[in-house]
Coordinates of C-alpha atoms in Angstrom, one line a residue:
X1 CA -0.1 0.0 0.1
X2 CA 1.0 3.6 -0.7
X3 CA 0.3 7.0 1.0
X4 CA -2.0 8.0 -1.8
X5 CA -5.7 8.4 -1.7
X6 CA -5.7 8.3 2.1
X7 CA -8.4 10.9 2.2
X8 CA -10.8 8.5 0.4
X9 CA -12.7 5.8 1.9
X10 CA -12.0 2.2 0.9
X11 CA -14.3 -0.3 -0.4
X12 CA -14.0 -4.2 -0.9
X13 CA -14.1 -5.8 -4.5
X14 CA -15.2 -9.2 -5.0
X15 CA -16.0 -11.6 -7.9
X16 CA -19.1 -13.8 -8.1
X17 CA -19.1 -16.8 -10.5
X18 CA -22.0 -18.0 -12.3
X19 CA -21.3 -21.5 -13.6
X20 CA -23.8 -22.8 -16.1
X21 CA -24.0 -26.5 -16.9
X22 CA -26.0 -28.4 -19.3
X23 CA -26.8 -32.0 -18.2
X24 CA -28.3 -33.1 -21.5
X25 CA -31.8 -31.9 -21.0
X26 CA -31.5 -28.9 -18.7
X27 CA -29.7 -25.8 -18.2
X28 CA -28.3 -25.9 -14.6
X29 CA -26.4 -23.6 -12.1
X30 CA -23.7 -24.7 -9.7
X31 CA -24.9 -22.9 -6.3
X32 CA -24.3 -23.6 -2.6
X33 CA -25.1 -22.5 0.9
X34 CA -23.0 -19.6 2.2
X35 CA -20.4 -20.6 4.7
X36 CA -19.9 -17.3 6.3
X37 CA -21.7 -14.3 7.8
X38 CA -23.6 -12.3 6.9
X39 CA -26.2 -14.6 5.1
X40 CA -24.7 -17.9 6.4
X41 CA -26.8 -20.7 5.1
X42 CA -28.5 -18.9 2.4
X43 CA -28.3 -20.2 -1.0
X44 CA -25.6 -18.3 -3.2
X45 CA -23.3 -18.1 -6.0
X46 CA -19.7 -18.7 -5.1
X47 CA -16.9 -16.1 -5.2
X48 CA -14.2 -14.5 -3.5
X49 CA -12.5 -11.2 -2.8
X50 CA -10.0 -9.9 -5.3
X51 CA -6.3 -10.2 -4.0
X52 CA -4.1 -7.1 -3.6
X53 CA -2.0 -8.3 -6.7
X54 CA -4.8 -10.0 -8.5
X55 CA -6.5 -9.0 -11.8
X56 CA -10.2 -9.1 -11.9
X57 CA -10.4 -11.9 -14.5
X58 CA -7.5 -13.8 -12.6
X59 CA -9.7 -13.8 -9.4
X60 CA -12.7 -15.1 -11.4
X61 CA -10.5 -17.9 -13.0
X62 CA -9.1 -18.8 -9.6
X63 CA -12.5 -19.2 -8.1
X64 CA -13.7 -21.2 -11.2
X65 CA -10.7 -23.4 -10.9
X66 CA -11.4 -24.2 -7.4
X67 CA -15.0 -25.1 -8.1
X68 CA -14.6 -26.9 -11.3
X69 CA -11.1 -28.3 -11.5
X70 CA -11.0 -26.8 -15.1
X71 CA -8.7 -24.4 -16.8
X72 CA -9.0 -22.6 -19.8
X73 CA -12.8 -22.2 -19.8
X74 CA -14.8 -19.5 -21.7
X75 CA -15.6 -16.8 -19.2
X76 CA -17.3 -13.6 -19.7
X77 CA -17.7 -10.6 -17.4
X78 CA -21.5 -10.0 -16.8
X79 CA -21.2 -6.6 -15.1
X80 CA -20.6 -4.8 -11.9
X81 CA -23.0 -4.8 -8.9
X82 CA -22.5 -2.0 -6.3
X83 CA -25.8 -1.1 -4.6
X84 CA -24.9 0.4 -1.3
X85 CA -26.8 -1.9 0.8
X86 CA -26.2 -5.1 -1.3
X87 CA -23.9 -6.5 1.3
X88 CA -25.1 -6.0 5.1
X89 CA -21.5 -6.8 6.3
X90 CA -19.3 -4.2 4.5
X91 CA -19.4 -1.9 1.4
X92 CA -18.6 -4.5 -1.4
X93 CA -18.7 -4.0 -5.0
X94 CA -18.9 -7.5 -6.9
X95 CA -18.0 -8.1 -10.5
X96 CA -20.0 -11.2 -11.8
X97 CA -18.4 -13.6 -14.4
X98 CA -20.1 -16.4 -16.1
X99 CA -18.8 -19.6 -17.6
X100 CA -20.4 -22.8 -19.4
X101 CA -19.4 -26.4 -19.1
X102 CA -21.0 -29.9 -19.8
X103 CA -22.0 -31.4 -16.7
X104 CA -20.8 -34.6 -17.6
X105 CA -17.2 -33.2 -17.6
X106 CA -17.6 -32.0 -14.2
X107 CA -15.7 -33.8 -11.3
X108 CA -18.5 -34.4 -8.8
X109 CA -16.2 -34.9 -6.0
X110 CA -15.6 -31.2 -6.1
X111 CA -19.4 -30.7 -5.8
X112 CA -19.3 -32.7 -2.6
X113 CA -16.2 -31.1 -1.2
X114 CA -17.6 -27.5 -1.4
X115 CA -21.2 -28.5 -0.7
X116 CA -22.6 -27.5 -4.0
X117 CA -25.7 -28.5 -6.0
X118 CA -26.6 -28.3 -9.5
X119 CA -30.0 -26.6 -9.7
X120 CA -32.2 -26.3 -12.9
X121 CA -32.4 -22.6 -14.0
X122 CA -36.1 -22.6 -13.9
X123 CA -36.2 -24.0 -10.4
X124 CA -33.7 -21.6 -8.5
X125 CA -34.4 -20.6 -5.2
X126 CA -34.0 -17.0 -3.7
X127 CA -30.3 -16.3 -3.4
X128 CA -28.2 -14.2 -1.3
X129 CA -28.2 -10.5 -2.0
X130 CA -28.4 -9.6 -5.8
X131 CA -27.2 -13.0 -7.2
X132 CA -30.6 -13.7 -8.7
X133 CA -30.3 -10.5 -10.7
X134 CA -26.7 -11.5 -11.5
X135 CA -27.9 -14.6 -13.2
X136 CA -30.8 -13.0 -15.0
X137 CA -28.3 -10.6 -16.5
X138 CA -26.0 -13.5 -17.5
X139 CA -28.5 -15.5 -19.2
X140 CA -30.1 -12.5 -21.0
X141 CA -26.4 -11.9 -22.5
X142 CA -25.8 -15.5 -23.3
X143 CA -29.3 -15.5 -25.3
X144 CA -28.1 -12.5 -27.2
X145 CA -24.7 -14.0 -28.0
X146 CA -25.6 -17.8 -28.7
X147 CA -26.2 -17.0 -32.4
X148 CA -23.1 -15.3 -33.1
X149 CA -20.6 -16.7 -30.7
X150 CA -19.8 -20.6 -30.4
X151 CA -21.2 -20.7 -26.9
X152 CA -23.5 -23.8 -27.5
X153 CA -20.2 -25.9 -28.0
X154 CA -19.1 -25.3 -24.5
X155 CA -22.1 -27.2 -23.3
X156 CA -21.7 -30.2 -25.7
X157 CA -19.4 -33.0 -25.9
X158 CA -16.7 -32.9 -28.4
X159 CA -18.8 -34.9 -30.8
X160 CA -22.6 -34.2 -30.9
X161 CA -25.7 -34.8 -33.0
X162 CA -27.8 -32.0 -34.5
X163 CA -30.6 -33.1 -32.1
X164 CA -28.2 -32.5 -29.1
X165 CA -27.3 -29.1 -30.6
X166 CA -30.7 -28.0 -31.2
X167 CA -31.6 -29.2 -27.7
X168 CA -29.0 -26.7 -26.2
X169 CA -30.3 -24.0 -28.2
X170 CA -33.9 -24.6 -27.0
X171 CA -32.7 -25.0 -23.4
X172 CA -30.7 -21.8 -23.4
X173 CA -33.5 -19.7 -25.2
X174 CA -36.3 -21.2 -23.3
X175 CA -38.4 -22.0 -26.4
X176 CA -38.9 -24.7 -29.0
X177 CA -37.2 -24.3 -32.5
X178 CA -38.6 -25.6 -35.7
X179 CA -36.5 -28.7 -36.5
X180 CA -36.6 -28.3 -40.3
X181 CA -35.5 -24.6 -40.2
X182 CA -32.8 -25.1 -37.4
X183 CA -31.2 -28.1 -39.5
X184 CA -31.3 -26.2 -42.7
X185 CA -29.7 -23.2 -41.1
X186 CA -27.0 -25.2 -39.3
X187 CA -26.0 -27.2 -42.4
X188 CA -25.0 -23.8 -44.1
X189 CA -22.5 -23.2 -41.4
X190 CA -19.0 -24.2 -42.4
X191 CA -17.6 -24.5 -38.7
X192 CA -20.3 -27.0 -37.6
X193 CA -18.4 -30.0 -39.2
X194 CA -20.1 -33.4 -40.0
X195 CA -17.9 -36.4 -39.3
X196 CA -18.2 -39.9 -40.7
X197 CA -19.0 -41.3 -37.2
X198 CA -22.4 -42.4 -36.2
X199 CA -24.2 -42.1 -32.8
X200 CA -26.0 -45.5 -32.2
X201 CA -26.4 -45.0 -28.3
X202 CA -29.0 -42.1 -28.2
X203 CA -30.4 -42.8 -31.5
X204 CA -32.0 -46.0 -32.5
X205 CA -31.7 -45.2 -36.2
X206 CA -28.0 -43.9 -35.9
X207 CA -27.4 -40.2 -36.1
X208 CA -24.5 -38.5 -37.8
X209 CA -21.9 -36.9 -35.3
X210 CA -20.7 -33.3 -35.8
X211 CA -17.8 -31.1 -34.3
X212 CA -17.1 -27.5 -33.8
X213 CA -14.3 -26.6 -36.2
X214 CA -12.5 -23.7 -34.3
X215 CA -10.2 -22.8 -37.3
X216 CA -13.1 -22.6 -39.6
X217 CA -15.0 -20.3 -37.1
X218 CA -12.0 -18.0 -36.7
X219 CA -11.6 -17.5 -40.5
X220 CA -15.4 -16.8 -41.0
X221 CA -15.6 -13.2 -41.6
X222 CA -19.4 -13.0 -40.7
X223 CA -19.0 -14.5 -37.3
X224 CA -15.8 -12.4 -36.4
X225 CA -17.0 -8.9 -37.2
X226 CA -15.8 -6.6 -34.5

């Protein structure tokens, strides 16, 4: 610390992490009961205070790594939440971040260790402070971006069927999509690559398996307009 700004009051800065997971049929959130006061025992997102020598995104990645055991995940800043009375303990400004994972890739021992639960998005309880608003903002942003960013592939296995892909879109958007129109549109996108493999487990007739071609996406001028 330096001698500067001593005439100004200090506030705490934290990150809160919104971890969305797709379990094959539902969009879920990883939440738990608070282990500290104020709000001990209330349902809550998990987060942490930003360290003195830590960038905001580094702090979010640290929390997400602790809770998921996964590195290199897609994360996006949702926004800043600074209502004066949002935390009855101290003046705390929180920066919310969200990430997307496939629940099947998640190490369930971490859920048990931290006392977490996967809860369906449409069955969320009342959460601590403004955490419900953070989640609402995050899902609204994802719904706006899912057509122009490869977010859906974060929720799928490496190889997937078009039915699985459509299911992700419907789950995130919260509405049904016409199958014929969806498939016509998807088949015109170069970075959704059809493989020679067939899924004979989830489809009795056998469905073609697809993969996300990251290189083709990065070279597509339409999807990479800044």
